[in-house]
C-alpha positions as a printed NumPy array, in Angstrom:
array([[  0.   ,   0.   ,   0.   ],
       [  1.239,   3.514,  -0.746],
       [  0.534,   5.293,   2.535],
       [  2.343,   4.105,   5.625],
       [  2.108,   7.346,   7.638],
       [  0.208,   6.588,  10.848],
       [ -0.864,  10.257,  11.277],
       [ -2.845,  11.007,   8.116],
       [ -4.909,  14.197,   8.555],
       [ -8.404,  14.486,   7.174],
       [ -7.207,  16.677,   4.302],
       [ -4.838,  13.948,   3.121],
       [ -7.592,  11.345,   3.388],
       [ -9.919,  13.458,   1.251],
       [ -7.145,  13.815,  -1.344],
       [ -6.726,  10.027,  -1.454],
       [-10.403,   9.267,  -2.045],
       [-11.173,   7.725,  -5.458],
       [-11.628,  10.347,  -8.161],
       [-15.051,   9.001,  -9.108],
       [-16.556,   9.808,  -5.697],
       [-19.38 ,  12.324,  -6.003],
       [-19.649,  15.446,  -3.847],
       [-22.253,  13.663,  -1.722],
       [-19.924,  10.702,  -1.195],
       [-17.065,  12.962,  -0.119],
       [-19.403,  14.746,   2.283],
       [-20.435,  11.358,   3.711],
       [-16.797,  10.494,   4.473],
       [-16.176,  13.92 ,   6.034],
       [-19.298,  13.615,   8.19 ],
       [-18.202,  10.162,   9.38 ],
       [-14.813,  11.647,  10.293],
       [-16.442,  14.385,  12.372],
       [-18.552,  11.864,  14.302],
       [-15.571,   9.566,  14.899],
       [-13.306,  12.44 ,  15.966],
       [-15.79 ,  13.66 ,  18.553],
       [-16.494,  10.139,  19.825],
       [-12.797,   9.262,  20.285],
       [-11.644,  12.721,  21.429],
       [-10.434,  11.572,  24.887],
       [ -8.808,   8.335,  23.725],
       [ -5.204,   7.664,  22.808],
       [ -3.252,   4.778,  21.35 ],
       [ -0.28 ,   3.041,  22.958],
       [  1.894,   5.365,  20.873],
       [  0.343,   8.383,  22.58 ],
       [ -1.33 ,   9.521,  19.358],
       [ -4.992,  10.545,  19.361],
       [ -7.143,   7.498,  18.612],
       [ -8.745,   9.201,  15.613],
       [ -5.421,   8.836,  13.756],
       [ -6.016,   5.082,  13.658],
       [ -9.544,   5.513,  12.286],
       [ -8.308,   7.852,   9.555],
       [ -5.454,   5.482,   8.669],
       [ -7.916,   2.598,   8.286],
       [-10.142,   4.727,   6.055],
       [ -7.12 ,   5.781,   3.985],
       [ -6.131,   2.146,   3.375],
       [ -9.698,   1.414,   2.307],
       [ -9.727,   4.38 ,  -0.067],
       [ -6.599,   3.004,  -1.767],
       [ -8.589,  -0.174,  -2.412],
       [-11.105,   1.963,  -4.335],
       [-14.029,   0.663,  -2.28 ],
       [-17.395,   2.475,  -2.09 ],
       [-17.77 ,   5.517,   0.159],
       [-19.949,   3.579,   2.623],
       [-17.047,   1.23 ,   3.346],
       [-14.618,   4.124,   3.888],
       [-17.128,   5.8  ,   6.206],
       [-17.609,   2.538,   8.109],
       [-13.817,   2.333,   8.421],
       [-13.8  ,   5.708,  10.163],
       [-16.599,   4.58 ,  12.484],
       [-15.482,   0.964,  12.996],
       [-14.548,   1.334,  16.691],
       [-17.237,   3.788,  17.795],
       [-19.821,   1.239,  18.927],
       [-17.175,  -0.885,  20.652],
       [-15.259,   1.887,  22.425],
       [-17.493,   4.95 ,  22.806],
       [-20.992,   5.912,  23.904],
       [-22.288,   5.811,  20.336],
       [-24.776,   3.002,  19.719],
       [-25.563,   1.02 ,  16.614],
       [-28.955,   2.721,  16.56 ],
       [-27.165,   6.089,  16.396],
       [-25.109,   4.902,  13.418],
       [-28.213,   3.58 ,  11.66 ],
       [-30.101,   6.824,  12.264],
       [-27.286,   9.092,  11.066],
       [-25.715,   6.99 ,   8.309],
       [-28.253,   4.377,   7.198],
       [-28.529,   0.595,   7.239],
       [-25.51 ,  -0.216,   5.046],
       [-22.919,   1.574,   7.191],
       [-24.603,   0.375,  10.393],
       [-24.447,  -3.209,   9.153],
       [-20.736,  -2.896,   8.338],
       [-19.887,  -1.347,  11.714],
       [-21.94 ,  -4.039,  13.429],
       [-20.044,  -6.739,  11.53 ],
       [-16.673,  -5.38 ,  12.645],
       [-17.962,  -4.987,  16.213],
       [-19.092,  -8.614,  16.28 ],
       [-15.595,  -9.7  ,  15.288],
       [-14.249,  -7.618,  18.166],
       [-16.738,  -9.262,  20.54 ],
       [-15.582, -12.784,  19.752],
       [-14.169, -14.736,  22.705],
       [-10.567, -13.876,  23.409],
       [ -7.925, -15.95 ,  25.077],
       [ -6.62 , -12.897,  26.914],
       [ -7.852,  -9.333,  26.899],
       [ -6.649,  -8.259,  30.305],
       [ -4.559,  -5.368,  28.947],
       [ -6.761,  -4.169,  26.165],
       [ -7.27 ,  -0.568,  27.178],
       [ -5.117,   2.348,  26.209],
       [ -2.383,   3.434,  28.562],
       [ -4.209,   6.518,  29.772],
       [ -7.072,   4.413,  31.113],
       [ -9.634,   5.547,  28.565],
       [-11.822,   3.166,  26.625],
       [-10.102,   3.211,  23.25 ],
       [ -8.698,  -0.23 ,  22.508],
       [ -6.002,  -1.412,  20.189],
       [ -6.522,  -4.73 ,  18.507],
       [ -5.65 ,  -7.727,  20.649],
       [ -4.637, -11.087,  19.21 ],
       [ -7.643, -13.265,  18.515],
       [ -5.618, -16.214,  19.734],
       [ -1.971, -16.99 ,  20.409],
       [ -0.004, -19.379,  18.217],
       [ -2.876, -19.849,  15.818],
       [ -3.541, -23.076,  13.966],
       [ -1.031, -24.887,  16.141],
       [ -3.199, -24.726,  19.244],
       [ -6.289, -26.86 ,  19.822],
       [ -8.077, -25.014,  22.643],
       [-11.777, -24.783,  21.964],
       [-11.834, -21.005,  22.416],
       [ -9.196, -20.556,  19.719],
       [-11.001, -22.804,  17.274],
       [-14.421, -21.315,  17.967],
       [-13.099, -17.785,  17.557],
       [-11.648, -18.633,  14.165],
       [-14.828, -20.277,  13.003],
       [-16.96 , -17.272,  13.941],
       [-14.478, -14.903,  12.326],
       [-14.812, -16.631,   8.981],
       [-18.555, -17.11 ,   9.234],
       [-18.794, -13.337,   9.707],
       [-16.706, -12.95 ,   6.575],
       [-19.153, -15.16 ,   4.689],
       [-22.073, -12.891,   5.622],
       [-20.6  ,  -9.735,   4.077],
       [-17.081,  -9.782,   2.671],
       [-16.849,  -5.975,   2.984],
       [-16.537,  -6.447,   6.741],
       [-13.257,  -8.215,   6.035],
       [-12.032,  -5.248,   3.959],
       [-12.356,  -3.112,   7.082],
       [-10.879,  -5.774,   9.333],
       [ -7.881,  -6.219,   7.017],
       [ -7.294,  -2.456,   6.891],
       [ -7.606,  -2.329,  10.684],
       [ -5.093,  -5.158,  11.052],
       [ -2.68 ,  -3.598,   8.544],
       [ -2.503,  -0.299,  10.413],
       [ -2.129,  -2.116,  13.722],
       [  0.782,  -4.057,  12.24 ],
       [  2.382,  -0.826,  10.998],
       [  2.266,   0.51 ,  14.569],
       [  2.962,  -2.774,  16.362],
       [  6.239,  -1.485,  17.801],
       [  4.209,   0.572,  20.274],
       [  2.531,  -2.523,  21.717],
       [  3.973,  -4.34 ,  24.751],
       [  6.675,  -6.749,  23.636],
       [  4.899,  -9.866,  24.929],
       [  1.97 ,  -9.171,  22.584],
       [  3.882,  -8.398,  19.407],
       [  4.792, -11.964,  18.484],
       [  1.283, -13.284,  19.151],
       [ -0.356, -10.624,  17.005],
       [  2.259, -11.074,  14.279],
       [  1.833, -14.871,  14.227],
       [ -1.912, -14.485,  13.955],
       [ -1.382, -12.075,  11.062],
       [  0.723, -14.618,   9.158],
       [ -1.612, -17.508,   9.939],
       [ -4.954, -15.849,   9.283],
       [ -5.103, -12.317,   7.923],
       [ -2.441, -12.518,   5.208],
       [ -4.009, -15.721,   3.789],
       [ -7.444, -14.068,   3.891],
       [ -6.086, -11.107,   1.926],
       [ -4.63 , -13.58 ,  -0.554],
       [ -7.942, -15.445,  -0.898],
       [ -9.662, -12.138,  -1.587],
       [ -6.962, -11.318,  -4.132],
       [ -5.806,  -8.158,  -2.326],
       [ -2.112,  -8.6  ,  -3.028],
       [ -1.159,  -5.096,  -1.834],
       [ -2.37 ,  -5.853,   1.68 ],
       [ -1.265,  -9.483,   1.607],
       [  2.449,  -8.854,   1.014],
       [  2.669,  -6.024,   3.548],
       [  0.955,  -8.111,   6.238],
       [  3.373, -10.948,   5.495],
       [  6.49 ,  -8.803,   5.721],
       [  5.327,  -7.017,   8.882],
       [  4.278, -10.279,  10.512],
       [  7.57 , -11.956,   9.621],
       [  9.491,  -8.981,  11.043],
       [  8.134,  -9.696,  14.539],
       [  7.845, -13.488,  14.379],
       [ 11.406, -14.058,  13.155],
       [ 13.27 , -10.758,  13.598],
       [ 16.746, -12.272,  13.141],
       [ 15.981, -13.874,   9.775],
       [ 14.027, -10.792,   8.662],
       [ 16.994,  -8.546,   9.423],
       [ 19.416, -10.926,   7.694],
       [ 17.425, -11.028,   4.436],
       [ 16.713,  -7.274,   4.518],
       [ 20.409,  -6.453,   4.903],
       [ 21.405,  -8.816,   2.094],
       [ 18.805,  -7.263,  -0.214],
       [ 20.024,  -3.768,   0.615],
       [ 23.65 ,  -4.76 ,   0.072],
       [ 23.118,  -5.842,  -3.554],
       [ 20.352,  -3.401,  -4.466],
       [ 22.412,  -1.07 ,  -6.745],
       [ 23.705,  -3.973,  -8.858],
       [ 20.268,  -5.584,  -9.016],
       [ 18.563,  -2.35 , -10.066],
       [ 21.154,  -1.744, -12.792],
       [ 20.63 ,  -5.278, -14.129],
       [ 16.865,  -4.809, -14.15 ],
       [ 17.148,  -1.562, -16.11 ],
       [ 19.122,  -3.351, -18.822],
       [ 16.622,  -6.224, -18.892],
       [ 13.674,  -3.83 , -19.164],
       [ 15.259,  -1.94 , -22.073],
       [ 16.004,  -5.185, -23.912],
       [ 12.464,  -6.48 , -23.411],
       [ 10.797,  -3.26 , -24.573],
       [ 12.976,  -3.221, -27.703],
       [ 12.405,  -6.924, -28.416],
       [  8.627,  -6.674, -28.039],
       [  8.451,  -3.493, -30.141],
       [ 10.286,  -5.296, -32.95 ],
       [  7.444,  -7.837, -32.849],
       [  4.726,  -5.136, -32.816],
       [  3.781,  -5.8  , -29.192],
       [  3.159,  -2.741, -27.06 ],
       [  4.144,  -3.432, -23.456],
       [  4.844,  -1.632, -20.215],
       [  7.766,  -3.402, -18.492],
       [  8.572,  -2.942, -14.817],
       [ 10.725,  -4.63 , -12.245],
       [  8.735,  -6.773,  -9.856],
       [  9.54 ,  -5.964,  -6.216],
       [ 10.846,  -8.74 ,  -4.013],
       [  9.279,  -9.116,  -0.599],
       [ 11.201, -10.452,   2.352],
       [  8.662, -13.035,   3.497],
       [  8.186, -14.452,  -0.01 ],
       [ 11.975, -14.791,  -0.358],
       [ 12.098, -16.618,   2.972],
       [  9.279, -18.996,   1.941],
       [ 10.951, -19.687,  -1.4  ],
       [ 14.216, -20.479,   0.399],
       [ 12.335, -22.941,   2.592],
       [ 10.201, -24.486,  -0.145],
       [ 13.012, -24.991,  -2.647],
       [ 15.723, -25.537,  -0.032],
       [ 17.881, -22.833,  -1.592],
       [ 20.452, -20.479,  -0.111],
       [ 19.712, -16.761,  -0.18 ],
       [ 22.247, -16.127,  -2.962],
       [ 20.358, -18.454,  -5.304],
       [ 17.031, -16.78 ,  -4.542],
       [ 18.491, -13.279,  -4.708],
       [ 19.962, -13.89 ,  -8.143],
       [ 16.517, -14.483,  -9.637],
       [ 15.433, -11.27 , -11.352],
       [ 11.715, -10.62 , -11.834],
       [  9.86 ,  -8.409, -14.303],
       [  6.229,  -7.77 , -15.142],
       [  4.79 ,  -7.044, -18.594],
       [  1.5  ,  -5.166, -18.955],
       [  0.056,  -5.606, -22.461],
       [ -3.188,  -4.393, -24.106],
       [ -5.125,  -7.661, -24.391],
       [ -5.07 , -11.44 , -23.948],
       [ -3.739, -12.262, -27.461],
       [ -0.823,  -9.933, -26.711],
       [ -0.11 , -11.916, -23.531],
       [  0.457, -15.1  , -25.5  ],
       [  2.29 , -13.29 , -28.285],
       [  4.729, -11.797, -25.762],
       [  5.191, -15.219, -24.188],
       [  6.077, -16.709, -27.574],
       [  8.659, -14.005, -28.265],
       [ 10.299, -14.491, -24.873],
       [ 10.387, -18.29 , -25.175],
       [ 11.944, -18.148, -28.64 ],
       [ 14.58 , -15.649, -27.498],
       [ 15.645, -17.299, -24.239],
       [ 15.509, -20.916, -23.111],
       [ 12.502, -21.603, -20.845],
       [ 13.333, -23.225, -17.522],
       [ 11.437, -26.553, -17.275],
       [  8.58 , -26.686, -14.778],
       [  8.389, -22.904, -14.355],
       [  5.494, -22.092, -16.722],
       [  1.965, -21.519, -15.377],
       [ -1.035, -20.334, -17.383],
       [ -3.315, -18.589, -14.898],
       [ -5.218, -16.892, -17.715],
       [ -6.738, -20.138, -18.961],
       [ -7.018, -21.487, -15.411],
       [ -7.34 , -18.571, -12.947],
       [ -6.419, -19.055,  -9.31 ],
       [ -9.167, -19.464,  -6.729],
       [ -9.054, -15.707,  -6.   ],
       [ -9.547, -14.927,  -9.73 ],
       [ -5.882, -14.013, -10.207],
       [ -4.849, -14.138, -13.871],
       [ -1.377, -13.917, -15.443],
       [  1.115, -15.918, -17.439],
       [  4.125, -16.959, -15.357],
       [  7.361, -18.179, -16.857],
       [ 11.076, -18.239, -16.13 ],
       [ 13.865, -18.219, -18.684],
       [ 17.626, -18.502, -18.665],
       [ 18.666, -14.94 , -19.53 ],
       [ 21.771, -13.874, -21.482],
       [ 24.004, -14.224, -18.411],
       [ 22.534, -17.709, -17.792],
       [ 20.858, -16.536, -14.596],
       [ 17.101, -16.993, -14.136],
       [ 14.664, -14.298, -15.158],
       [ 11.08 , -14.575, -13.893],
       [  8.445, -12.984, -16.112],
       [  4.78 , -12.223, -15.435],
       [  2.586, -11.212, -18.374],
       [ -0.884,  -9.729, -17.895],
       [ -3.337,  -7.093, -19.102],
       [ -4.029,  -3.866, -17.215],
       [ -7.335,  -5.259, -15.978],
       [ -5.599,  -8.399, -14.722],
       [ -3.05 ,  -6.184, -12.984],
       [ -5.755,  -4.267, -11.121],
       [ -7.326,  -7.58 , -10.139],
       [ -3.985,  -8.815,  -8.831],
       [ -3.257,  -5.652,  -6.859],
       [ -6.664,  -5.03 ,  -5.304],
       [ -8.586,  -8.252,  -5.857],
       [-12.271,  -8.304,  -5.146],
       [-12.112,  -4.817,  -3.626],
       [-11.222,  -3.259,  -6.988],
       [-14.284,  -4.838,  -8.613],
       [-16.801,  -4.031,  -5.925],
       [-19.683,  -2.153,  -7.458],
       [-22.481,  -1.006,  -5.26 ],
       [-26.05 ,   0.001,  -5.504],
       [-27.843,   1.918,  -2.818],
       [-28.783,  -0.465,  -0.026],
       [-27.242,  -3.507,  -1.694],
       [-24.186,  -5.714,  -1.375],
       [-23.152,  -6.445,  -4.948],
       [-19.915,  -7.363,  -6.655],
       [-19.535,  -7.543, -10.407],
       [-20.205, -10.873, -12.084],
       [-16.512, -11.715, -12.467],
       [-16.236, -11.989,  -8.703],
       [-19.557, -13.573,  -7.794],
       [-17.966, -17.011,  -8.163],
       [-15.254, -16.121,  -5.65 ],
       [-17.761, -14.77 ,  -3.148],
       [-19.978, -17.836,  -3.532],
       [-16.963, -20.102,  -3.102],
       [-15.937, -18.373,   0.114],
       [-19.477, -18.373,   1.43 ],
       [-19.957, -22.059,   0.651],
       [-16.829, -22.889,   2.632],
       [-17.993, -20.73 ,   5.521],
       [-21.532, -22.148,   5.419],
       [-20.096, -25.681,   5.378],
       [-18.126, -24.661,   8.47 ],
       [-21.33 , -23.698,  10.283],
       [-22.507, -27.314,   9.971],
       [-19.336, -28.724,  11.511],
       [-19.952, -29.419,  15.187],
       [-16.292, -29.618,  16.183],
       [-14.708, -26.168,  15.93 ],
       [-11.247, -27.711,  15.756],
       [-12.342, -29.639,  12.661],
       [-13.323, -26.332,  11.083],
       [ -9.896, -24.857,  11.909],
       [ -8.261, -27.863,  10.27 ],
       [-10.469, -27.379,   7.224],
       [ -9.322, -23.767,   6.953],
       [ -5.736, -24.881,   7.086],
       [ -6.086, -27.718,   4.595],
       [ -8.831, -26.505,   2.247],
       [ -8.671, -22.695,   2.28 ],
       [ -5.102, -21.595,   2.955],
       [ -3.061, -24.27 ,   1.197],
       [ -1.503, -23.877,  -2.222],
       [ -4.055, -24.746,  -4.883],
       [ -4.242, -26.923,  -7.982],
       [ -6.738, -26.434, -10.817],
       [ -8.251, -29.576, -12.298],
       [-10.473, -29.967, -15.369],
       [-13.671, -32.019, -15.474],
       [-14.42 , -33.977, -18.686],
       [-16.656, -31.053, -19.741],
       [-13.853, -28.536, -19.256],
       [-15.047, -26.995, -15.988],
       [-12.278, -26.043, -13.552],
       [-12.261, -27.475, -10.027],
       [-10.122, -25.693,  -7.432],
       [ -8.502, -27.988,  -4.824],
       [ -5.688, -27.856,  -2.272],
       [ -2.302, -29.048,  -3.491],
       [ -1.938, -32.809,  -3.034],
       [ -5.649, -33.538,  -3.507],
       [ -6.591, -36.98 ,  -4.853],
       [ -9.282, -38.181,  -7.301],
       [-11.572, -38.883,  -4.323],
       [-11.167, -35.285,  -3.115],
       [-11.964, -34.163,  -6.664],
       [-15.081, -36.354,  -6.762],
       [-16.441, -34.899,  -3.518],
       [-15.717, -31.374,  -4.719],
       [-17.775, -32.   ,  -7.873],
       [-20.731, -33.533,  -5.99 ],
       [-21.163, -35.394,  -2.715],
       [-23.011, -38.274,  -4.396],
       [-20.241, -38.7  ,  -6.979],
       [-17.772, -38.902,  -4.126],
       [-19.817, -41.564,  -2.328],
       [-20.083, -43.702,  -5.486],
       [-16.485, -43.2  ,  -6.673],
       [-14.828, -46.498,  -7.596],
       [-11.972, -45.369,  -9.844],
       [-10.539, -42.486, -11.847],
       [ -8.989, -41.684, -15.195],
       [ -6.483, -38.837, -15.234],
       [ -5.682, -37.54 , -18.709],
       [ -7.281, -40.692, -20.142],
       [ -5.334, -43.199, -18.034],
       [ -6.558, -45.252, -15.085],
       [ -4.73 , -44.173, -11.931],
       [ -4.791, -45.31 ,  -8.29 ],
       [ -7.124, -43.307,  -6.085],
       [ -4.251, -42.145,  -3.895],
       [ -2.489, -40.35 ,  -6.769],
       [ -1.995, -36.621,  -6.229],
       [ -3.468, -34.349,  -8.891],
       [ -1.602, -31.574, -10.699],
       [ -2.788, -28.34 , -12.254],
       [ -4.092, -29.009, -15.764],
       [ -5.055, -32.646, -15.146],
       [ -8.341, -33.737, -16.728],
       [-10.097, -36.121, -14.357],
       [-12.971, -38.517, -15.037],
       [-14.506, -40.266, -12.028],
       [-15.758, -43.833, -12.484],
       [-18.804, -44.475, -10.315],
       [-20.968, -47.377,  -9.183],
       [-24.742, -47.171,  -9.637],
       [-25.221, -47.412,  -5.889],
       [-23.197, -47.887,  -2.761],
       [-21.093, -45.72 ,  -0.535],
       [-17.549, -44.867,   0.468],
       [-15.064, -47.277,   2.016],
       [-13.862, -46.87 ,   5.587],
       [-10.355, -47.319,   4.189],
       [-10.682, -43.853,   2.675],
       [-10.427, -42.402,   6.185],
       [ -7.179, -44.247,   6.919],
       [ -4.516, -41.491,   6.862],
       [ -1.776, -44.025,   6.176],
       [ -3.318, -44.854,   2.789],
       [ -3.397, -41.248,   1.56 ],
       [ -6.685, -41.694,  -0.3  ],
       [ -8.349, -38.529,   1.01 ],
       [ -6.522, -35.314,   1.851],
       [ -9.148, -32.574,   2.096],
       [-11.161, -31.944,   5.224],
       [-14.297, -31.455,   3.125],
       [-14.115, -34.994,   1.718],
       [-13.291, -36.52 ,   5.12 ],
       [-16.263, -34.771,   6.686],
       [-18.645, -35.945,   3.929],
       [-17.443, -39.539,   4.362],
       [-17.906, -39.424,   8.148],
       [-21.404, -38.01 ,   7.726],
       [-22.294, -40.855,   5.33 ],
       [-21.205, -43.558,   7.777],
       [-22.96 , -41.867,  10.674],
       [-26.152, -41.689,   8.617],
       [-25.925, -45.408,   7.781],
       [-25.38 , -46.292,  11.426],
       [-28.235, -44.02 ,  12.459],
       [-30.616, -45.688,   9.996],
       [-29.658, -49.14 ,  11.262],
       [-29.95 , -48.086,  14.898],
       [-33.273, -46.37 ,  14.203],
       [-34.818, -49.544,  12.777],
       [-33.409, -51.71 ,  15.564],
       [-34.456, -49.276,  18.294],
       [-38.008, -49.023,  17.004],
       [-38.218, -52.815,  16.801],
       [-36.971, -53.216,  20.39 ],
       [-39.49 , -50.714,  21.747],
       [-42.46 , -52.023,  19.768],
       [-41.792, -55.63 ,  20.814],
       [-41.524, -54.62 ,  24.464],
       [-44.744, -52.616,  24.256],
       [-46.481, -55.584,  22.612],
       [-45.205, -57.918,  25.331],
       [-46.622, -55.631,  28.009],
       [-49.934, -55.273,  26.219],
       [-49.445, -51.535,  25.737],
       [-50.937, -49.962,  22.628],
       [-51.795, -46.598,  21.113],
       [-48.581, -45.042,  22.349],
       [-47.918, -41.456,  21.252],
       [-44.275, -41.65 ,  20.188],
       [-44.097, -37.884,  19.63 ],
       [-45.098, -37.248,  23.238],
       [-42.842, -40.023,  24.458],
       [-39.847, -38.441,  22.704],
       [-40.617, -34.967,  24.047],
       [-40.961, -36.247,  27.616],
       [-37.53 , -37.836,  27.3  ],
       [-36.059, -34.585,  25.879],
       [-35.689, -35.796,  22.284],
       [-36.668, -33.527,  19.408],
       [-38.133, -36.383,  17.363],
       [-39.076, -40.038,  17.88 ],
       [-36.319, -40.968,  15.42 ],
       [-33.672, -39.548,  17.765],
       [-35.113, -41.662,  20.582],
       [-35.167, -44.806,  18.414],
       [-31.525, -44.247,  17.367],
       [-30.371, -44.107,  20.986],
       [-32.434, -47.181,  21.808],
       [-30.774, -48.955,  18.906],
       [-27.219, -48.002,  19.84 ],
       [-27.742, -48.762,  23.523],
       [-27.473, -45.21 ,  24.857],
       [-31.099, -45.396,  26.017],
       [-32.639, -48.284,  27.981],
       [-36.005, -49.585,  26.831],
       [-36.814, -50.036,  30.514],
       [-36.419, -46.294,  31.089],
       [-38.822, -45.582,  28.255],
       [-41.445, -48.024,  29.506],
       [-41.251, -46.839,  33.112],
       [-41.815, -43.297,  31.923],
       [-45.185, -44.161,  30.405],
       [-46.464, -47.408,  31.895],
       [-48.724, -46.516,  34.833],
       [-50.347, -49.92 ,  35.198],
       [-47.191, -52.008,  35.431],
       [-43.757, -51.474,  36.98 ],
       [-41.364, -52.664,  34.322],
       [-38.18 , -54.313,  35.509],
       [-34.659, -53.865,  34.179],
       [-34.37 , -54.911,  30.55 ],
       [-32.83 , -58.288,  31.341],
       [-34.809, -58.894,  34.565],
       [-38.108, -59.647,  32.945],
       [-39.268, -62.832,  34.652],
       [-41.42 , -62.444,  37.798],
       [-40.966, -66.052,  38.892],
       [-38.018, -67.067,  41.06 ],
       [-39.   , -70.736,  41.082],
       [-36.199, -72.986,  39.813],
       [-36.9  , -74.557,  36.436],
       [-38.225, -78.096,  36.257],
       [-35.996, -80.982,  35.33 ],
       [-37.336, -81.08 ,  31.801],
       [-36.299, -77.476,  31.304],
       [-33.207, -77.639,  33.5  ],
       [-30.556, -75.041,  32.766],
       [-27.032, -75.613,  33.938],
       [-24.698, -72.654,  34.453],
       [-21.213, -73.844,  33.589],
       [-19.094, -73.945,  36.746],
       [-21.883, -72.629,  39.008],
       [-24.324, -75.335,  40.143],
       [-27.566, -74.252,  41.762],
       [-27.647, -70.665,  40.445],
       [-31.163, -69.258,  40.228],
       [-32.286, -68.881,  36.615],
       [-35.235, -67.106,  35.014],
       [-36.507, -67.265,  31.423],
       [-36.447, -63.971,  29.544],
       [-39.809, -62.841,  28.201],
       [-38.306, -60.797,  25.399],
       [-37.231, -63.859,  23.393],
       [-38.975, -66.791,  25.215],
       [-36.201, -69.411,  24.911],
       [-37.449, -72.978,  24.446],
       [-35.63 , -76.229,  25.334],
       [-33.05 , -76.959,  22.671],
       [-32.589, -73.293,  21.636],
       [-29.013, -71.956,  21.721],
       [-29.06 , -69.84 ,  24.885],
       [-26.895, -67.545,  26.969],
       [-27.209, -66.303,  30.545],
       [-27.144, -62.688,  31.711],
       [-26.293, -61.964,  35.346],
       [-29.002, -59.816,  36.951],
       [-28.711, -57.889,  40.172],
       [-29.777, -60.169,  43.057],
       [-31.779, -62.556,  40.859],
       [-29.285, -64.995,  39.49 ],
       [-29.203, -65.278,  35.699],
       [-31.806, -64.462,  33.062],
       [-31.753, -66.929,  30.16 ],
       [-31.95 , -65.5  ,  26.607],
       [-31.77 , -66.941,  23.139],
       [-28.316, -66.262,  21.704],
       [-29.893, -64.304,  18.829],
       [-31.977, -62.12 ,  21.166],
       [-31.621, -58.458,  20.048],
       [-31.197, -57.374,  23.662],
       [-28.22 , -59.697,  24.017],
       [-26.737, -58.732,  20.665],
       [-26.783, -55.043,  21.545],
       [-25.709, -55.196,  25.188],
       [-22.466, -53.476,  26.075],
       [-22.084, -55.434,  29.332],
       [-20.409, -58.458,  27.76 ],
       [-18.736, -59.353,  31.052],
       [-22.178, -60.188,  32.53 ],
       [-22.821, -62.949,  29.975],
       [-22.594, -66.588,  31.107],
       [-22.206, -69.833,  29.213],
       [-25.287, -71.993,  29.924],
       [-26.834, -75.144,  28.541],
       [-30.035, -77.198,  28.823]])
């Protein structure tokens, strides 16, 4: 982002507003400033600056993103409801529903549960607060509060993505001024920035915010390595800049000779991206530093490919370094051609080729394309797919009961590197790197995933554990009916690697078990009611009395053994006291010699015939120890015996 001054006056902010703002829109921003300034007039930041400087800085960052005036105004007001006497009703009355909704969204993010907020207030004791870490050591911790906070943060993002514009701007300014925070908080906030907010900016395509958050976060998380790379970059900067000037001149001349108009610029290197490349490719800094990078801006898409052809015929392409993100855009709608060639001095030259529109998309992402109508939340059609994709992931997260599972899904399905796979019809499916054909199948449709039995990749049968690569064309072979295999959930087999697919598979098996338990539970209850001569039972009432929402829930727990049929009967049988499920015989008279039951190793034990299955002489039987009444004799295939969890109470018996 261009402005890094933490003390931007109102006049500067008004100068930075997009040129297409109307007079009314500029007046709206100025009015929001006046309200915010008065509301925060007694509050200061940790730096000692008036709190309003932070609000103006947030609004200035938003104005650079070219967002609508309502979003800039909401940026000025984003802390008023949280930290001053102004209410949401006041905001709605003075500024309308749209701005009130945005301020409310940011306030709700601030109200999420925190691990520690004991030192949140400004040093002078006033109410202005500076952003605290949502959670320490994010994505490595498994505390419920951390996971739940993350889930709610991203669900809020799914409701209105403009709230995240404000939150990202808020976080960026807080990172720019992080040196004023107590030392023990800096690393936690910086780690959270790297783990959550920088990836969110990337997913929204806001590269300008993404790279600055990464570099600032890295500066506090790993200050030694940050300083080392920064010093090395500074040391060689004059030579590198001179080399780039020569490269740019050569490229402009070469392209002009081929009738291609192009704007050529050096592509800045960012410290965190250099560090990640060193890690990913296991390279020393010198090898990474020596890679020069340029960007070509051309008039249209045909010119992109024409420029690529000229470059590839002039210099030798480096194998494995070409990516066509025009034909297959990234998940955040990023488009460019990427290549690397061996330049005249045999050192690598990275080249990005894009149109001006693609460049704006890459710099500002969805924010640059946000069009608005009065009272609406509308992005242009090129970005509706991205918004729907993000919302679908967030809505899926709201169905996940375990918050930690949702955190894992963010890590594996949202923030990982992506691959772009083609369906047989040519549609593009976006998946995390390392995804398998089964992951692909579940991404296309849940039912296709359940019935997946094989896959062809680029026309060839492949094992289901094979990782997919960008550009692969995948055809899923399905059965007419059936479901997934439990082996798919075995992590050692590597068949499924996305959290989405794992969750869908678990849900399928739980549903199958529930259906089986439902049928068995209903059968158990109906047979017991029939045995007792009870009829015309209102199962709806029975379920409600036992605190179940539906009879099916009650039947499922009867079937899996979590609920005793005896408890159900006792609740509703007023004319008969029903005994424990296995203590069903009223008689304590020993059996006659013709029906004699012998308990192996225990002569003379009292035995009683179970009424639930009415064992007859010659039937295969088993004994169940009852409390104070010897053993109840059941048929071995009695459902009550088959489902009992008290296997240690079973006895071997015989006629």
